CSV table of C-alpha atoms and ligand atoms in Angstrom, one decimal:
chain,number,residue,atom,x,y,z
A,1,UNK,CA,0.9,-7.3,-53.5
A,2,UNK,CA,2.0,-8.0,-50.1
A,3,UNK,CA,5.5,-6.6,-49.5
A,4,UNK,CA,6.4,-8.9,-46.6
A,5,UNK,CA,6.0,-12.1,-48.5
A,6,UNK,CA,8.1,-10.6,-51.9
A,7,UNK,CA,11.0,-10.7,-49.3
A,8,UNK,CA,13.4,-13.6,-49.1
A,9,UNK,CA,13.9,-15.1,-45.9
A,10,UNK,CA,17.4,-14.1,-45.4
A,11,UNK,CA,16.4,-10.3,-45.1
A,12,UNK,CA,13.8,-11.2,-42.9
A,13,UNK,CA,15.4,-10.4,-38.5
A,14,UNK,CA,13.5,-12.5,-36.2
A,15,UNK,CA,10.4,-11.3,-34.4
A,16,UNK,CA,10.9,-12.7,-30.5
A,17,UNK,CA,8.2,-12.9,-27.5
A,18,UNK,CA,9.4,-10.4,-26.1
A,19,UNK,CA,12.5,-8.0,-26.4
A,20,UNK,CA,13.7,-5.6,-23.4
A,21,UNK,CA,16.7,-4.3,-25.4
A,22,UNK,CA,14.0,-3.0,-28.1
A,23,UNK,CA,12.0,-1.2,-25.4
A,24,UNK,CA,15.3,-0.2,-23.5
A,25,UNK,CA,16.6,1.3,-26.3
A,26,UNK,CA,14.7,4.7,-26.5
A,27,UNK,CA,15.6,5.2,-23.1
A,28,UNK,CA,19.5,4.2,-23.8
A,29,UNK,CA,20.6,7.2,-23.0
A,30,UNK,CA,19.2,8.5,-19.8
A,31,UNK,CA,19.4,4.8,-18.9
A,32,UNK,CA,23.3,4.9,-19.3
A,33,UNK,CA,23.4,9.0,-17.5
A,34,UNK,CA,21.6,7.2,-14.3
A,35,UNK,CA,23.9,4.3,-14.2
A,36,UNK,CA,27.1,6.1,-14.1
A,37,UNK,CA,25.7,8.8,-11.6
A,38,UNK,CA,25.5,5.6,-9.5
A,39,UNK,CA,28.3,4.4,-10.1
A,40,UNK,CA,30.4,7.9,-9.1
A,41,UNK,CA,28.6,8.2,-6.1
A,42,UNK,CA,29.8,5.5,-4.4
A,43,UNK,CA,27.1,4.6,-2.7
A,44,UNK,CA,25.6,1.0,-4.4
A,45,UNK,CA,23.1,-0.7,-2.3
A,46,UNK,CA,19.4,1.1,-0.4
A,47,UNK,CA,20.7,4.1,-0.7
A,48,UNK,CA,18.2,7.5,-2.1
A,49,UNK,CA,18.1,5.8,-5.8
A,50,UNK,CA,16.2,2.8,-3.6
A,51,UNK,CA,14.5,5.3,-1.6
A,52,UNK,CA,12.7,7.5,-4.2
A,53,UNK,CA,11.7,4.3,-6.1
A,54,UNK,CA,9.7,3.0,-3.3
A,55,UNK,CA,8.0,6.5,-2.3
A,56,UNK,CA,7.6,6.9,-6.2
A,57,UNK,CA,6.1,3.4,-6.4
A,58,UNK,CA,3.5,3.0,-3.5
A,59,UNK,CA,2.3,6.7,-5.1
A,60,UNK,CA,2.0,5.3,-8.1
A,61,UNK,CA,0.0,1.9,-7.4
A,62,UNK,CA,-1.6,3.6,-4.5
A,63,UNK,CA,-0.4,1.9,-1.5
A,64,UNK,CA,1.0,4.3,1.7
A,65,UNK,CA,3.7,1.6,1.8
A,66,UNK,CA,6.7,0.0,-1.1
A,67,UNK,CA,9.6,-2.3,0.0
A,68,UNK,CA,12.3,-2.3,-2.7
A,69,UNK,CA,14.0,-6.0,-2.6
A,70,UNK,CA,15.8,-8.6,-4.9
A,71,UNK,CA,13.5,-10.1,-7.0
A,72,UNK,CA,9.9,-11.5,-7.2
A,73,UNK,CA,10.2,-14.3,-5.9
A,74,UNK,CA,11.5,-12.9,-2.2
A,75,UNK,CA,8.8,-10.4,-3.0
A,76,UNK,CA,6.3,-13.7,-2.1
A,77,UNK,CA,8.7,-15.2,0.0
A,78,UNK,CA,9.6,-12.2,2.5
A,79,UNK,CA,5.6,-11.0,2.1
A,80,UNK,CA,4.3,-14.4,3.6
A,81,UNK,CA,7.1,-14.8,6.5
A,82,UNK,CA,6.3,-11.4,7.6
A,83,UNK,CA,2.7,-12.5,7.8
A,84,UNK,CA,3.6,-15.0,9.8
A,85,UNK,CA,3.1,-17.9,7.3
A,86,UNK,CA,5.8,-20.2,7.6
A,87,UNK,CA,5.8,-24.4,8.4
A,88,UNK,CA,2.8,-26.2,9.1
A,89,UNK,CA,0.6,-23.6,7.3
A,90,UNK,CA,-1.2,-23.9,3.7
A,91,UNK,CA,-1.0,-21.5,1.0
A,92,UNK,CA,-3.7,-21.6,-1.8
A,93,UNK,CA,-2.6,-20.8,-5.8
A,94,UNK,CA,-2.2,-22.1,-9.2
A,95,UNK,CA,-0.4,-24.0,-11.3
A,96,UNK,CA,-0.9,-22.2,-14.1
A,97,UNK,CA,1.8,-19.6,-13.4
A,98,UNK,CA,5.5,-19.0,-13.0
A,99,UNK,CA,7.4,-21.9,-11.1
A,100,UNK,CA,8.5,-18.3,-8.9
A,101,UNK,CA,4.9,-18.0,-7.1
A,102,UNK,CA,5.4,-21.7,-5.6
A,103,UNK,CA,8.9,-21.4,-5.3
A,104,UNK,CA,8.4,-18.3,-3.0
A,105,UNK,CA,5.8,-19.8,-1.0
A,106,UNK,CA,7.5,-23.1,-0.4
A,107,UNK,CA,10.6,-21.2,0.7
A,108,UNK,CA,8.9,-20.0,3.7
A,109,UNK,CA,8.1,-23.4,4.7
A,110,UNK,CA,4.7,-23.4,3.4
A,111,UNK,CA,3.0,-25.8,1.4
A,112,UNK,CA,1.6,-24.7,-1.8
A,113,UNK,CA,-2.0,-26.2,-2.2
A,114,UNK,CA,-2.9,-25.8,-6.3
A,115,UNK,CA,-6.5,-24.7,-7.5
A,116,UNK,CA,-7.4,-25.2,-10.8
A,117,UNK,CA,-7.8,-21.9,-13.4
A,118,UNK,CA,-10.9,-20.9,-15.4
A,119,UNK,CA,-10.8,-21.3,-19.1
A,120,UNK,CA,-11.7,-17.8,-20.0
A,121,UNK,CA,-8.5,-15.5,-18.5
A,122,UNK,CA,-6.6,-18.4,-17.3
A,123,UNK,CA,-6.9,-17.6,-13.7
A,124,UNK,CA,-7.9,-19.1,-10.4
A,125,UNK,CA,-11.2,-20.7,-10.3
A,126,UNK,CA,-13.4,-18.9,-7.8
A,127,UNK,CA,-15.6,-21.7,-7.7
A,128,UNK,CA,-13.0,-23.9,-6.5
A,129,UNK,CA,-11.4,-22.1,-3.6
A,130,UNK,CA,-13.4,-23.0,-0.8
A,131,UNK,CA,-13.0,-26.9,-1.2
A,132,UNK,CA,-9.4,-26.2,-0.7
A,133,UNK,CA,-9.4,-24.0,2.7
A,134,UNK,CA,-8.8,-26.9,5.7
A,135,UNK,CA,-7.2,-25.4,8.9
A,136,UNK,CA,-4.2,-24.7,8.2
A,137,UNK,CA,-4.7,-22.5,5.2
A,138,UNK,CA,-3.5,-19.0,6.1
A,139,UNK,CA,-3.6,-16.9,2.8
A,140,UNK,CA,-4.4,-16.8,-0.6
A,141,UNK,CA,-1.7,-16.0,-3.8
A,142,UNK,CA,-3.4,-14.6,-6.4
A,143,UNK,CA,-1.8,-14.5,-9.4
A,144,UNK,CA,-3.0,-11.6,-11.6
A,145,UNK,CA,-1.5,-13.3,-15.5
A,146,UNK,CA,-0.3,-11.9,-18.9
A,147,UNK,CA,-1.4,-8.6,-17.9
A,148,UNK,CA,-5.1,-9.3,-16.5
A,149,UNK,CA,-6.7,-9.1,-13.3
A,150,UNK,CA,-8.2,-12.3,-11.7
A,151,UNK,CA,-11.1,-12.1,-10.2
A,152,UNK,CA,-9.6,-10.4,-7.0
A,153,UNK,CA,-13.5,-9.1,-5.6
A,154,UNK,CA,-14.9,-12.3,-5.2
A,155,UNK,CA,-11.6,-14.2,-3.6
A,156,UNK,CA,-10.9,-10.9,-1.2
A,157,UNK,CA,-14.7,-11.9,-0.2
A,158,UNK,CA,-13.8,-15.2,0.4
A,159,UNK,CA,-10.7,-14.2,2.3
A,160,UNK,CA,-12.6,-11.8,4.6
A,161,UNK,CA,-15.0,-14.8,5.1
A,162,UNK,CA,-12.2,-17.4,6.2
A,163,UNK,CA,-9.7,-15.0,7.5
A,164,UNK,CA,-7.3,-15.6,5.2
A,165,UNK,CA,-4.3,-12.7,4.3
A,166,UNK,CA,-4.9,-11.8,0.4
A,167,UNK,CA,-1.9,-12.1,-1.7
A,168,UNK,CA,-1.5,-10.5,-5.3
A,169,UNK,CA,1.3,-12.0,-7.4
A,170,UNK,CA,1.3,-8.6,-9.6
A,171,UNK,CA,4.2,-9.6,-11.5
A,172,UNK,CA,2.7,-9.7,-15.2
A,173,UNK,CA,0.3,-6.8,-14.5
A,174,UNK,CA,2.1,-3.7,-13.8
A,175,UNK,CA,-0.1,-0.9,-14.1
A,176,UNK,CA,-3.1,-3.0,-14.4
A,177,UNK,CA,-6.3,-2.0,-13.2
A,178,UNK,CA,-9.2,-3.5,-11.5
A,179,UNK,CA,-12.6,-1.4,-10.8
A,180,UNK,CA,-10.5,1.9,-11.2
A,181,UNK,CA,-7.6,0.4,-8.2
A,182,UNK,CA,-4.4,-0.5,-9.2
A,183,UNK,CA,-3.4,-4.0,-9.1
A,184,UNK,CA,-1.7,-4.4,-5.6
A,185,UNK,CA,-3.4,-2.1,-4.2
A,186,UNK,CA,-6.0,-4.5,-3.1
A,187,UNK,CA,-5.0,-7.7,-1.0
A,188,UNK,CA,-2.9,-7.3,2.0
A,189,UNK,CA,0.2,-7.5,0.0
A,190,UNK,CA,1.1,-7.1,-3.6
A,191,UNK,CA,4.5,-8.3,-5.1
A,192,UNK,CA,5.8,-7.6,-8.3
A,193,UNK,CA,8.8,-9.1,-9.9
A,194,UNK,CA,11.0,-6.6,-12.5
A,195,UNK,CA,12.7,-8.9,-13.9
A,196,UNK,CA,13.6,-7.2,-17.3
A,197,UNK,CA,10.8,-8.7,-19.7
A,198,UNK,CA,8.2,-7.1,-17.2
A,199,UNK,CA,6.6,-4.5,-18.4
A,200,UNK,CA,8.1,-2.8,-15.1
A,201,UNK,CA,11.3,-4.3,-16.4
A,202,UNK,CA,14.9,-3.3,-14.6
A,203,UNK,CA,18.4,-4.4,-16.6
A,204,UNK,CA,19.0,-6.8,-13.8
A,205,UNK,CA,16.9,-8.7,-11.2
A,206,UNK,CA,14.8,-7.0,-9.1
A,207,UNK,CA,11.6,-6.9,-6.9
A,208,UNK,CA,8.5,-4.7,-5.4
A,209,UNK,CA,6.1,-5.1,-2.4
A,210,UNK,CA,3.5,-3.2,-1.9
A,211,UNK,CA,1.1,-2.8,1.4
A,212,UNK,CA,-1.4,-1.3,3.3
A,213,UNK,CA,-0.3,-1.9,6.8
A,214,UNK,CA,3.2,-0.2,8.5
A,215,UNK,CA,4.2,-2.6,10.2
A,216,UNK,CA,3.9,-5.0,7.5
A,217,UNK,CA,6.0,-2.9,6.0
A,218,UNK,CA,8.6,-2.5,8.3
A,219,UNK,CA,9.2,-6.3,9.2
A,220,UNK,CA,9.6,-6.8,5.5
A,221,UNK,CA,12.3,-4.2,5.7
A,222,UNK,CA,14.0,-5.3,8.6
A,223,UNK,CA,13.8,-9.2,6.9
A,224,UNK,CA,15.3,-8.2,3.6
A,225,UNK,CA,18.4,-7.0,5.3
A,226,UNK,CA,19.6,-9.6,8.5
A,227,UNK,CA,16.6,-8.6,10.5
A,228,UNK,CA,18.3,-5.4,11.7
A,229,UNK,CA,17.5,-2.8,13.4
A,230,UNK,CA,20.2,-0.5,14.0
A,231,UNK,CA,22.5,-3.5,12.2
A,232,UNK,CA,21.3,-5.6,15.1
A,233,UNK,CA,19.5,-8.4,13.9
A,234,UNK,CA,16.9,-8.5,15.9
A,235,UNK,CA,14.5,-11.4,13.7
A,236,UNK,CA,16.1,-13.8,11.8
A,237,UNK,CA,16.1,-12.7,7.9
A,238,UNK,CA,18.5,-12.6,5.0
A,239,UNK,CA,19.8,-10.7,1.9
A,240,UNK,CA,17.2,-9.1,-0.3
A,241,UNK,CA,18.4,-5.7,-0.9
A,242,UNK,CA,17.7,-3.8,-4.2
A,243,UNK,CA,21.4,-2.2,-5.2
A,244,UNK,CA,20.9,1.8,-6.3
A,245,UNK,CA,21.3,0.7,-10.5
A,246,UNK,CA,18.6,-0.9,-10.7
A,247,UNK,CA,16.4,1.7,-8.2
A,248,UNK,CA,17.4,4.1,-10.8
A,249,UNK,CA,17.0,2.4,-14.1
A,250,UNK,CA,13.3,1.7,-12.8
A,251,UNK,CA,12.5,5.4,-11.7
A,252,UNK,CA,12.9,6.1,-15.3
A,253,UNK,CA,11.0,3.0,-16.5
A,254,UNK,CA,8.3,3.7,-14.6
A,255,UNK,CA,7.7,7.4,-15.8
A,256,UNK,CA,7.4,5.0,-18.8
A,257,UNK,CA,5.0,2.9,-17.8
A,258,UNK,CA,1.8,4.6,-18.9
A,259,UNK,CA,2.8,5.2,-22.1
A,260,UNK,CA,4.6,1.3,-22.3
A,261,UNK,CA,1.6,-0.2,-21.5
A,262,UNK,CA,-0.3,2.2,-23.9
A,263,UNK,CA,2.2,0.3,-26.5
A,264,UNK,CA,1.4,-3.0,-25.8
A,265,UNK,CA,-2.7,-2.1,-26.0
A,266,UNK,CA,-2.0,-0.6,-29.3
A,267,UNK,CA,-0.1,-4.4,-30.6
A,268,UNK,CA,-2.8,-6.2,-29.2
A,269,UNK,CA,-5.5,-4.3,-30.4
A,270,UNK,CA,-3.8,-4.7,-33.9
A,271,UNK,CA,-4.0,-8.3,-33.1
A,272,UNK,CA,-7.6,-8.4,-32.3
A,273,UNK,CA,-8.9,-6.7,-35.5
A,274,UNK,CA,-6.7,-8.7,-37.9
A,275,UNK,CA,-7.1,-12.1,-36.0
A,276,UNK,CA,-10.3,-12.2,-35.5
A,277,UNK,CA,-11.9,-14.2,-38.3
A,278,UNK,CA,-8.9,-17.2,-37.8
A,279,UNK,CA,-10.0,-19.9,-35.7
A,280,UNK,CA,-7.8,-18.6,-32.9
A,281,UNK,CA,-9.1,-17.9,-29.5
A,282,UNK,CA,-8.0,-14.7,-28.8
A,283,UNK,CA,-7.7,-13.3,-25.4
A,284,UNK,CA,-11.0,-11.1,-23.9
A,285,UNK,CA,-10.9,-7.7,-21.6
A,286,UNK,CA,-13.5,-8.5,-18.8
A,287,UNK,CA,-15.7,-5.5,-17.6
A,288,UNK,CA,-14.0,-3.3,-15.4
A,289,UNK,CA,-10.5,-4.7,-16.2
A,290,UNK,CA,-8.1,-3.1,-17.6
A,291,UNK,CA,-5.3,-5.3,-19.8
A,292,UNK,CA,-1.6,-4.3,-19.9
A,293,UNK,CA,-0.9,-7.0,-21.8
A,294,UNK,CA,2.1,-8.6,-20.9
A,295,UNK,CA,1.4,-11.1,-22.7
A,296,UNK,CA,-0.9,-11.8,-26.1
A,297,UNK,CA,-2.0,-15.3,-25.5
A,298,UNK,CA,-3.8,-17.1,-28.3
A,299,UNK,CA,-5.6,-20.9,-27.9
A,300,UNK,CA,-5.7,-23.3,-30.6
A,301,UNK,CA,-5.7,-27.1,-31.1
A,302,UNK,CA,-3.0,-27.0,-33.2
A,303,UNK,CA,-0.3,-24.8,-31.3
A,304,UNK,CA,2.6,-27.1,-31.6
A,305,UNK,CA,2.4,-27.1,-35.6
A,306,UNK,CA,1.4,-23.4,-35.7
A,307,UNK,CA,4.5,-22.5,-33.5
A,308,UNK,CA,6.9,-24.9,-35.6
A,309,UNK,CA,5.6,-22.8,-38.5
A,310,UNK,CA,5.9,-19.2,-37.3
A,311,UNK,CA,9.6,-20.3,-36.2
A,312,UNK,CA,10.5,-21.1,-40.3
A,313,UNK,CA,9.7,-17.6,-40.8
A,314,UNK,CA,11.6,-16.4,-37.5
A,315,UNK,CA,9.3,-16.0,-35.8
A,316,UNK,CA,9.7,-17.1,-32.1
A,317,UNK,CA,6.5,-16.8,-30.0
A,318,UNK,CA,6.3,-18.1,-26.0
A,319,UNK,CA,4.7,-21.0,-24.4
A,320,UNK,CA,3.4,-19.4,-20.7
A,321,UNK,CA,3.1,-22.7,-19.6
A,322,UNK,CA,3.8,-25.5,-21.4
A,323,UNK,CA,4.5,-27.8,-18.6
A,324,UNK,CA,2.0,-26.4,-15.4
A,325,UNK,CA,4.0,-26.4,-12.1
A,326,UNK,CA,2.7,-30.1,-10.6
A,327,UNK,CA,4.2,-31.2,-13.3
A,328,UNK,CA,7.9,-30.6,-13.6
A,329,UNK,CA,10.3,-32.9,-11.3
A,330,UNK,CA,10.9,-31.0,-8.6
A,331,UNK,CA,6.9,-30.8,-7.8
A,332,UNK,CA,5.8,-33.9,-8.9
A,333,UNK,CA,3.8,-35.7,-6.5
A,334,UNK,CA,5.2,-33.9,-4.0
A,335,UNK,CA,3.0,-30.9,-4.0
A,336,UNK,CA,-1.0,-30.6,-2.6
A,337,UNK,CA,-3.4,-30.6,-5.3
A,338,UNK,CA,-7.2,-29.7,-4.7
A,339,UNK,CA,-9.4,-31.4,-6.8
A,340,UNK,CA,-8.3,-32.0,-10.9
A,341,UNK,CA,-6.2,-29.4,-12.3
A,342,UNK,CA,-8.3,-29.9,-16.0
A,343,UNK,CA,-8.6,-26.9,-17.3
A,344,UNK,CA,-4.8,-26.1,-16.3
A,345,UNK,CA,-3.7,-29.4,-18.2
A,346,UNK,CA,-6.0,-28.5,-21.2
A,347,UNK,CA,-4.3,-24.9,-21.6
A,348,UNK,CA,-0.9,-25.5,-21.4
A,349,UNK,CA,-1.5,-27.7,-24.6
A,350,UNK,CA,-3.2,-24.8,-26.5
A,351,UNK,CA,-1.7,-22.1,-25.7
A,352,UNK,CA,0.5,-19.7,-27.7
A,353,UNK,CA,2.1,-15.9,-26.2
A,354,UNK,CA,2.6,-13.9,-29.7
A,355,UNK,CA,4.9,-11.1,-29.3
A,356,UNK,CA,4.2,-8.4,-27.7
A,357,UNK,CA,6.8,-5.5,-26.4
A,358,UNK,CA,6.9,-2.0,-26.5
A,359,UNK,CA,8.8,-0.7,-29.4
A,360,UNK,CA,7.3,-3.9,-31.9
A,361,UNK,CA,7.1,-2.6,-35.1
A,362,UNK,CA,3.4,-2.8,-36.7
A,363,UNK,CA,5.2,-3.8,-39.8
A,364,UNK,CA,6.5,-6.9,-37.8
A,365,UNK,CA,2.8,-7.1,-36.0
A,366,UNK,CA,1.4,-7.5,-39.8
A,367,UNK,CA,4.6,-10.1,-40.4
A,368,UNK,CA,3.4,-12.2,-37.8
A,369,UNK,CA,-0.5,-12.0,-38.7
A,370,UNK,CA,0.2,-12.8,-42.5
A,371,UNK,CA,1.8,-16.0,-41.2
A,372,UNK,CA,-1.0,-16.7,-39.1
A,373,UNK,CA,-3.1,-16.1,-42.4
A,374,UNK,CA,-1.2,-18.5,-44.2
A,375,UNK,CA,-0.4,-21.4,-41.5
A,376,UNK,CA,-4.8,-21.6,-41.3
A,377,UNK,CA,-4.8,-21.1,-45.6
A,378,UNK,CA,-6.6,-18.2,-45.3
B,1,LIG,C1,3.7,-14.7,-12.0
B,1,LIG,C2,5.1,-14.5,-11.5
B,1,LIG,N1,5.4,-14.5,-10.2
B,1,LIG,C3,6.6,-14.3,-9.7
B,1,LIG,C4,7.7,-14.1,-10.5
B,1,LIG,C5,9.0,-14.0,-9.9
B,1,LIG,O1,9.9,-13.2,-10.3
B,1,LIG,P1,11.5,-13.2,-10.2
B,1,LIG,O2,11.9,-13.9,-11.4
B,1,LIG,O3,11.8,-11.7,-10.2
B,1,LIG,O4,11.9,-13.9,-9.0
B,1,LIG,C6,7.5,-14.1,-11.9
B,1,LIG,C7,8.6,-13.9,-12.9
B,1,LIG,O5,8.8,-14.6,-13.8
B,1,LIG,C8,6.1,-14.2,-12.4
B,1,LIG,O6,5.9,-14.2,-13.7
């Protein structure tokens, strides 16, 4: 007899997307030590916490350089000023992704032109890129989502072809892996968010940049903080400064992230081999990919009804995109479309991100494919 479904509801805790106070919770107390080492030494914002991160960091992904900032979204935003990208100039992306990647490109000035996504890992269509470049298209943003590389050979081709700076929105693929190279370790730039779901996840907000080139590097630096030099600003900039908390809370998440990422393998290949004969599309690992899984996202007709019945038996899964960016107020018809965005529409209706986190239970794994089981009669 199945043990889970001899249980009455009201013993049952809910099973959520995701869950950072689960996977923080090992880690509670070295977490806590680093935070009140801060906190006694007085010194709160860039100071060695921020320091070690970035070294640690650009060793780690494989870039000579790592800017520590305030989130993801200045990640893109300072990334593409410091390029040079600014008004007048096209950026090409999705809208299939967080409303952060056109939010930081539009901040610079730029406009955000939107591509439409393949239907097999949900990101941008190769094939369509070119009919989007006019003149004023300066750079690509690639966004590498739920864990999985896009198919970053073929567009840094077609950026070397057109001249265009390569960036990768590696903010759902810490750790990831394309053709042995670490995500971010390939386009001109890549910029990570940390925001505490990620599987690079601080307690706070936070943000990475990796590069290549010094002094990319250094104009980022001087832009996150006033333009200074010296504390003379000597290029306009602002305030993107990671404080030392978070610095530290990430040094010991990221000596973590091997093994996190090992986690969230182990979850989904538990998915794979017990969802496999339901009539859900499960996600697929492309050759020479590696998946970190930052999200497990399933495809099926029936989403709406299959999320309204996990939810009964609390259990909450995600929606990574119900409504694609051209579509929410602020965007719509106000943003540059190339071509039809089809596959993007047809997605977010099918979509479903089951949960997935270091630190889920297999027990609660096995909770939420019985209920899969049962929502298909199986
Ligand atoms: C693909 C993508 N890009 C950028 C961001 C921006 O990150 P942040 O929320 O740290 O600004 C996120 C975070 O949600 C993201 O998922």
């Amino acid at each position: 007899m199945d043990p889970i479904r001899t249980r009455s509801k009201n013993d049952l805790k809910p099973i959520y997307c995701s869950n950072p106070l689960e996977e923080n919770k090992n880690l509670g107390v070295e977490i806590e030590k680093s935070i009140l080492k801060v906190i006694r030494s007085g010194n709160y914002i860039l100071g060695k916490n921020v320091e070690h991160l970035e070294e640690y960091f650009a060793r780690y992904i494989g870039s000579p350089y790592c800017i520590a900032v305030a989130n993801g979204t200045d990640a893109l935003s300072l990334s593409l000023t410091a390029m040079g990208i600014g008004k007048k100039d096209e950026v090409i992306t999705v809208s299939h992704t967080a409303i952060a990647t056109i939010a930081g490109i539009e901040i610079t000035g730029a406009k955000a032109v939107l591509v439409d996504i393949n239907k097999t890992n949900f990101t941008i269509d190769t094939s369509k890129i070119e009919a989007a470049i006019t003149s004023r298209t300066k750079a690509i943003v690639v966004v590498h989502l739920y864990g999985h590389a896009a198919q970053i050979k073929k567009i840094k081709f077609l950026c070397e072809k057109h001249n265009l700076k390569l960036i990768e929105d590696v903010s759902q693929a810490h750790g990831a892996k394309y053709e042995g190279k670490f995500l971010g370790s390939i386009g001109d730039v890549g910029c990570f968010s940390c925001y505490p779901t990620k599987n690079l996840g601080a307690c706070g907000d936070a943000g990475l940049i990796t590069t290549k080139t010094k002094n990319l590097s250094n104009k980022i630096k001087m832009l996150r903080q006033y333009g200074w030099v010296n504390r003379v600003s000597q290029i306009a900039g602002q305030n993107s400064r990671m404080d030392e908390i978070q610095a530290a809370i990430l040094i010991i998440k990221l000596k973590k992230l091997k093994e996190h990422n090992f986690d969230r393998n182990k979850i989904a290949n538990f998915y794979r081999n017990n969802l496999s004969k339901t009539p859900l599309e499960l996600p697929i690992e492309e050759s020479g990919c590696t998946h970190v899984y930052h999200q497990y996202v399933v495809k099926t007709k029936h989403r709406d009804k299959l999320k309204s019945f996990l939810e009964k038996s609390l259990i909450f899964p995600g929606i990574h995109y119900s409504l694609p960016v051209h579509k929410h107020p602020a965007y719509l018809n106000k943003i540059l479309i190339s071509g039809r965005l089809t596959n993007t529409e047809l997605v977010s209706n099918q979509i479903l991100s089951l949960p997935i986190y270091p630190g889920l239970e297999e027990k609660k794994c096995a909770r939420v494919v019985n209920e899969i089981y049962k929502f298909f009669g199986m």
